[in-house]
Structures are given as C-alpha cells and as structure tokens.
Coordinates of C-alpha atoms in Angstrom, one line a residue:
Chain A
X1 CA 15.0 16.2 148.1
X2 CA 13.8 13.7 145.6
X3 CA 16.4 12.9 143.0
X4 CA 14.4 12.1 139.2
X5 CA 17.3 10.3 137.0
X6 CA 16.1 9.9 133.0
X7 CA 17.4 7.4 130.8
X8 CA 18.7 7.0 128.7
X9 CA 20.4 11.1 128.5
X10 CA 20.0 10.9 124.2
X11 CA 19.1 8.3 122.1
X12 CA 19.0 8.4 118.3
X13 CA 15.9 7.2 116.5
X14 CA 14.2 7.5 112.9
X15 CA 10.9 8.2 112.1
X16 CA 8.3 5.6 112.6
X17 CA 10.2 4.3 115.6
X18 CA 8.7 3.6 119.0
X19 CA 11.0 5.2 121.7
X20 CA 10.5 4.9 125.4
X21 CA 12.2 6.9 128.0
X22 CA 12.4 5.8 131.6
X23 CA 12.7 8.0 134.8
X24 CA 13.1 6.7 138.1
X25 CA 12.7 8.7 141.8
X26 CA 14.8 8.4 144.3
X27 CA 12.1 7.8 146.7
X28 CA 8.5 6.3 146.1
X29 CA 6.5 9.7 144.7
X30 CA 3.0 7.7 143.8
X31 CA 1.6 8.8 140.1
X32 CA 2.7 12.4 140.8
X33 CA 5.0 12.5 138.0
X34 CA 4.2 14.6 135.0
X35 CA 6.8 14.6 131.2
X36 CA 7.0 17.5 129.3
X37 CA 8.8 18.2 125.9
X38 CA 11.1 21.0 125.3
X39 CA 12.4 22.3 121.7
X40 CA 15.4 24.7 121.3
X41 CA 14.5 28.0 122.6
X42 CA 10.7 27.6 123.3
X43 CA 8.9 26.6 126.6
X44 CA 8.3 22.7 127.8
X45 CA 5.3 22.0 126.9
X46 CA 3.2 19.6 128.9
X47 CA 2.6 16.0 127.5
X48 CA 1.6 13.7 130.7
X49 CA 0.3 14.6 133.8
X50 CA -0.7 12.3 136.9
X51 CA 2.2 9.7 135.6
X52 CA -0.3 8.5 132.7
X53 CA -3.1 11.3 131.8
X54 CA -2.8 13.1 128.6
X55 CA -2.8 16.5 128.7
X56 CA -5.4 18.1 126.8
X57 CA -4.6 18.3 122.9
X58 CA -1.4 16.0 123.1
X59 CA -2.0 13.1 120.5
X60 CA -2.3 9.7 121.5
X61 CA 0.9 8.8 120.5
X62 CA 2.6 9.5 123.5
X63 CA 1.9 7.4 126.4
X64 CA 3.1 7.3 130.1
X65 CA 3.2 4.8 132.8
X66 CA 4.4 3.8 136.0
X67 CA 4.4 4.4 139.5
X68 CA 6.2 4.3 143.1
X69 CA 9.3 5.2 141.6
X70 CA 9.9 3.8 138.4
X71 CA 7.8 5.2 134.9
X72 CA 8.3 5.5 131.4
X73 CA 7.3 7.4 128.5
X74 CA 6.7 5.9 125.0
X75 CA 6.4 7.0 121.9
X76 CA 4.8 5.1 119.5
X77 CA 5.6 6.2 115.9
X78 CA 8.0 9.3 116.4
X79 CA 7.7 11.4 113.6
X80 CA 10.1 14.8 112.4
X81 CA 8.2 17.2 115.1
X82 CA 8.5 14.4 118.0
X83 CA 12.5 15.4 118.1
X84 CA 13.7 17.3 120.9
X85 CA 14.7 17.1 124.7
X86 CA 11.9 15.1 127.2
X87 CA 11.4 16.3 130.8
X88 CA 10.4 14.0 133.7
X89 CA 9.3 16.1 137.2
X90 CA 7.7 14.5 140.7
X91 CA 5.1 17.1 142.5
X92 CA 5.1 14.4 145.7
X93 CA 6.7 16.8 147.7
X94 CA 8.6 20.1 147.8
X95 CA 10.9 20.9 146.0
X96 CA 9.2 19.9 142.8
X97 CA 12.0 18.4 140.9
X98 CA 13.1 17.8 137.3
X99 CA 15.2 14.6 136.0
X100 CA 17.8 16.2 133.8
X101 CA 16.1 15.4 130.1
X102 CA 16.4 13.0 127.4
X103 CA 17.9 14.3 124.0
X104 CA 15.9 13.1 121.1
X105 CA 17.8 13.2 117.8
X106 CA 17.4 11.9 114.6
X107 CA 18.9 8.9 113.0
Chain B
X1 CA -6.7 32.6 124.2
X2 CA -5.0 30.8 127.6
X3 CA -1.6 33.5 127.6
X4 CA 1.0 33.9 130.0
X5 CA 3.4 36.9 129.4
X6 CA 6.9 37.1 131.2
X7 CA 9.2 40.6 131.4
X8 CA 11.4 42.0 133.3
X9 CA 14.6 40.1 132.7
X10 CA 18.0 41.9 132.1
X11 CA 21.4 42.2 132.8
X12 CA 22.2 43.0 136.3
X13 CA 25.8 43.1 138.1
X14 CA 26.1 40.6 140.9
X15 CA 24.8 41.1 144.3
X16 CA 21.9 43.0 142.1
X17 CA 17.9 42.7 142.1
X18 CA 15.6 42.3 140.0
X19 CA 11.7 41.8 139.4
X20 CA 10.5 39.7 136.9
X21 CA 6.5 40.2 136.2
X22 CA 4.2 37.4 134.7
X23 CA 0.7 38.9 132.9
X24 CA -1.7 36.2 132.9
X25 CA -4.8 36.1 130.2
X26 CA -7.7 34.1 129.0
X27 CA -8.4 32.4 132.2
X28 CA -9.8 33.4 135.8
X29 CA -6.0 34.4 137.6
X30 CA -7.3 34.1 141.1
X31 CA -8.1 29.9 140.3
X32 CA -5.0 28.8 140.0
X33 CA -2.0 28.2 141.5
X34 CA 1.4 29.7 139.9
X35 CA 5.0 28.8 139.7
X36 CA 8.5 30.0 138.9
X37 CA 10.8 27.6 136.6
X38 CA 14.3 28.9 135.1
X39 CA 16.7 27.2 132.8
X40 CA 20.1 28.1 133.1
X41 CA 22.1 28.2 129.7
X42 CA 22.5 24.7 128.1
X43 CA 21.5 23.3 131.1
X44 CA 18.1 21.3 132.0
X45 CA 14.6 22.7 134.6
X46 CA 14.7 24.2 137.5
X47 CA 11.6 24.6 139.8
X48 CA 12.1 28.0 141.6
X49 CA 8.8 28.5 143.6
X50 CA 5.2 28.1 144.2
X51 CA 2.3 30.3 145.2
X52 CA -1.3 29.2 145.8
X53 CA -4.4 30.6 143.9
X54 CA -4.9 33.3 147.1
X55 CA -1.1 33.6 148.0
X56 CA -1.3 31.9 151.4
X57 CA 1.1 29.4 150.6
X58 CA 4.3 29.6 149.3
X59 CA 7.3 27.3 148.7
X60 CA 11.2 28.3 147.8
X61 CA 14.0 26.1 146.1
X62 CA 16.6 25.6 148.5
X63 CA 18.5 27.9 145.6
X64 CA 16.9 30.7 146.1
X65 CA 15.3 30.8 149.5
X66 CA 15.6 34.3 151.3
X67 CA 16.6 35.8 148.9
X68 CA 13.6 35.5 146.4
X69 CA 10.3 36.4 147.0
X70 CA 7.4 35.2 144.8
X71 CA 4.0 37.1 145.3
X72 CA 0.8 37.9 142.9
X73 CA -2.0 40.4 142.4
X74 CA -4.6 38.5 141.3
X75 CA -6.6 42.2 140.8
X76 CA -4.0 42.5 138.1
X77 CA -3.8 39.4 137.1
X78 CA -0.4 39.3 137.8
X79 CA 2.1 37.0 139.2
X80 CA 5.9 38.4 140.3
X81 CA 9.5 37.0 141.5
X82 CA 11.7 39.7 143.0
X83 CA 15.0 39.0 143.2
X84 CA 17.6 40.2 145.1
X85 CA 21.2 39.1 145.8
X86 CA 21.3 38.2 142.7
X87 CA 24.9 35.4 141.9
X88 CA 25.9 34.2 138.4
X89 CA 24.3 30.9 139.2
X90 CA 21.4 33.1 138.6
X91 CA 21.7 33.5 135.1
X92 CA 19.1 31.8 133.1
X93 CA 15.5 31.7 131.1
X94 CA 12.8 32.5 133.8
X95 CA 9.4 30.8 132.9
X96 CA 6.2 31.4 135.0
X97 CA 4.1 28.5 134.4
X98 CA 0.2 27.8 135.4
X99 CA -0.5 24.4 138.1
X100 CA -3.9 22.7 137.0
X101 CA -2.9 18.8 137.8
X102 CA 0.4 19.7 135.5
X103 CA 2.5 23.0 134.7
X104 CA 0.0 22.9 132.0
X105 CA 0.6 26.6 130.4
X106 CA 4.1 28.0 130.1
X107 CA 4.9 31.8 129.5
X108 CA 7.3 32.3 126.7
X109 CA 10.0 33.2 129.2
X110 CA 12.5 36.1 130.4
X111 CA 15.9 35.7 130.3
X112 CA 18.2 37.5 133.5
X113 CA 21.9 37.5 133.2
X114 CA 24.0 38.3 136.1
X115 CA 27.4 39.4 135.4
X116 CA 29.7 42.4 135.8

C-alpha cells in the first residue's frame, strides 16, 4: 500500500498568513493526489484534484503542486473560515489512501 | 441540487451487520463512479471501497475485505455497503462520496457504532 505522510500534523497561523502543507507518498503516485478540507463534524470537502486543479467553486486562494511523490498545498491569505483539518489522498493505485491531516488552528 | 443522502447507521453488537444506503440526487447516478469513506472517532479518512458507474468493478480495503460488500441500483439511484461481521474497529462516520477526477461530492454521513 502507499503510505501519504502530511506535514507538518498542526501548525498555528493568523489570518492573512500564507500556510503551506506538504505530503509526501511513499512511492512515486504521478499527479494523482487530490486535498480536501474537513471542519468538525461536517464532510471533507474537495479543494484540489489532479495534484494542482481547482475543484470547481474553491477560491483561488488555495493552490496545489507537486508530483512523483512529494506536493504541497498553500494557502495564500488564510482567513477565519480557512481553519480546520487538511486531507491529502493518492488515487495511483488501490487502496486509495489518506495522509493522516493537518490541524489548522488559529494563532 | 448535486445531493447525496447517507442512512442506515446504528448501534449494533459485535459480530453484527448492517446496511448502510446512499440516495443520490441532482445528477445522472448511472455516470459515475461511487465510493465508501468512514472516519473513526477522533481519528483521520478512511477509503473503504469503490464501485464503477455499472458495478463491474469493485475494490475492498484490506479492512474490510470479505466481509463488506459494496453494490448499487442505479434504477434507484442508489448506492449500498452491507456489512457484516461487524468488530469495534468498525465504529465510525460512514460517508458515500461521488468520483468525477476527485471525491468531489460528499454525503453528509452515517454514523455505525459497534459495541455490546
């Protein structure tokens, strides 16, 4: 299976900050990485698919790069809404896996 | 509206089953491709399974392999995880979620707790 490790596991940022979020793969995975954002209690919702394409109706502040087995997400200005927990997950190859999130929290 | 709609979860004693149901709306069912993804309590994503847009294909976590079984009616627009054997390992929020290039719509989820 292909291990996804996120870093850092929190971080602590204000608003107007620009925050990026790595996630490597434990084995090259091309650009089939997507990110998705979680708040307490609610569904992830999908931010990035295809290691850099926006998903539809996400603003342009979030941005995603990378690929092989190394990619980041970035944030550019985070604002009060942007806090909460940040998903990376490889579609390569079954199992689909998740890395196991980046906490968000406010300074 | 684009809507997914999970039910079915409970409480159920170990060694249990369960069905959990998924009613898709405000898209053509029978398109896309559908998966299972739980969240234990506290704890981070799990992918659980994957069925293709006619059901010909399917794909199991190592977690739950024989003794889930994902299936769908696209007539009913309907997607389904029936579970069986159930373990407290089990326990968590069970979200159906639509594949277009991304698990780009999530139901709302349906939470199962296995315990005695």
């Amino acid at each position: 299976d292909i291990q996804m490790t996120q870093s850092p596991s929190s971080l602590s940022a204000s608003v107007g900050d620009r925050v990026t979020i790595t996630c490597r793969a434990s084995q090259g995975i091309s650009n089939y990485l997507a990110w998705f954002q979680q708040k307490p209690g609610k569904a992830p919702k999908s931010l990035i698919y295809a290691a850099s394409s926006l998903q539809s109706g996400v603003p342009s502040k979030f941005s995603g790069s990378g690929s092989g087995t190394d990619f980041t997400l970035t944030i550019s200005s985070l604002q009060p809404e942007d806090f909460a927990t940040y998903y990376c997950q490889q579609y390569n190859s079954y199992p689909w896996t998740f890395g196991q999130g980046t906490k968000v929290e406010i300074k | 509206e684009v809507q997914l709609v999970e039910s079915g979860g409970g409480l159920v004693q170990p060694g249990g089953s369960l069905r959990l149901s998924c009613a898709a709306s405000g898209f053509t069912f029978s398109s896309y491709e559908m998966n299972w993804v739980r969240q234990a309590p506290g704890k981070g994503l799990e992918w659980v399974s994957y069925i293709s847009s006619s059901g010909s294909t399917i794909y199991y976590a190592d977690s739950v392999k024989g003794r889930f079984t994902i299936s769908r009616d696209n007539a009913k627009n309907s997607l389904y995880l029936q579970m069986n054997s159930l373990r407290a390992e089990d326990t968590a929020v069970y979200y159906c979620a639509r594949w277009d290039e991304s698990m780009d719509v999530w139901g709302q989820g349906t939470t199962v707790t296995v315990s005695s």
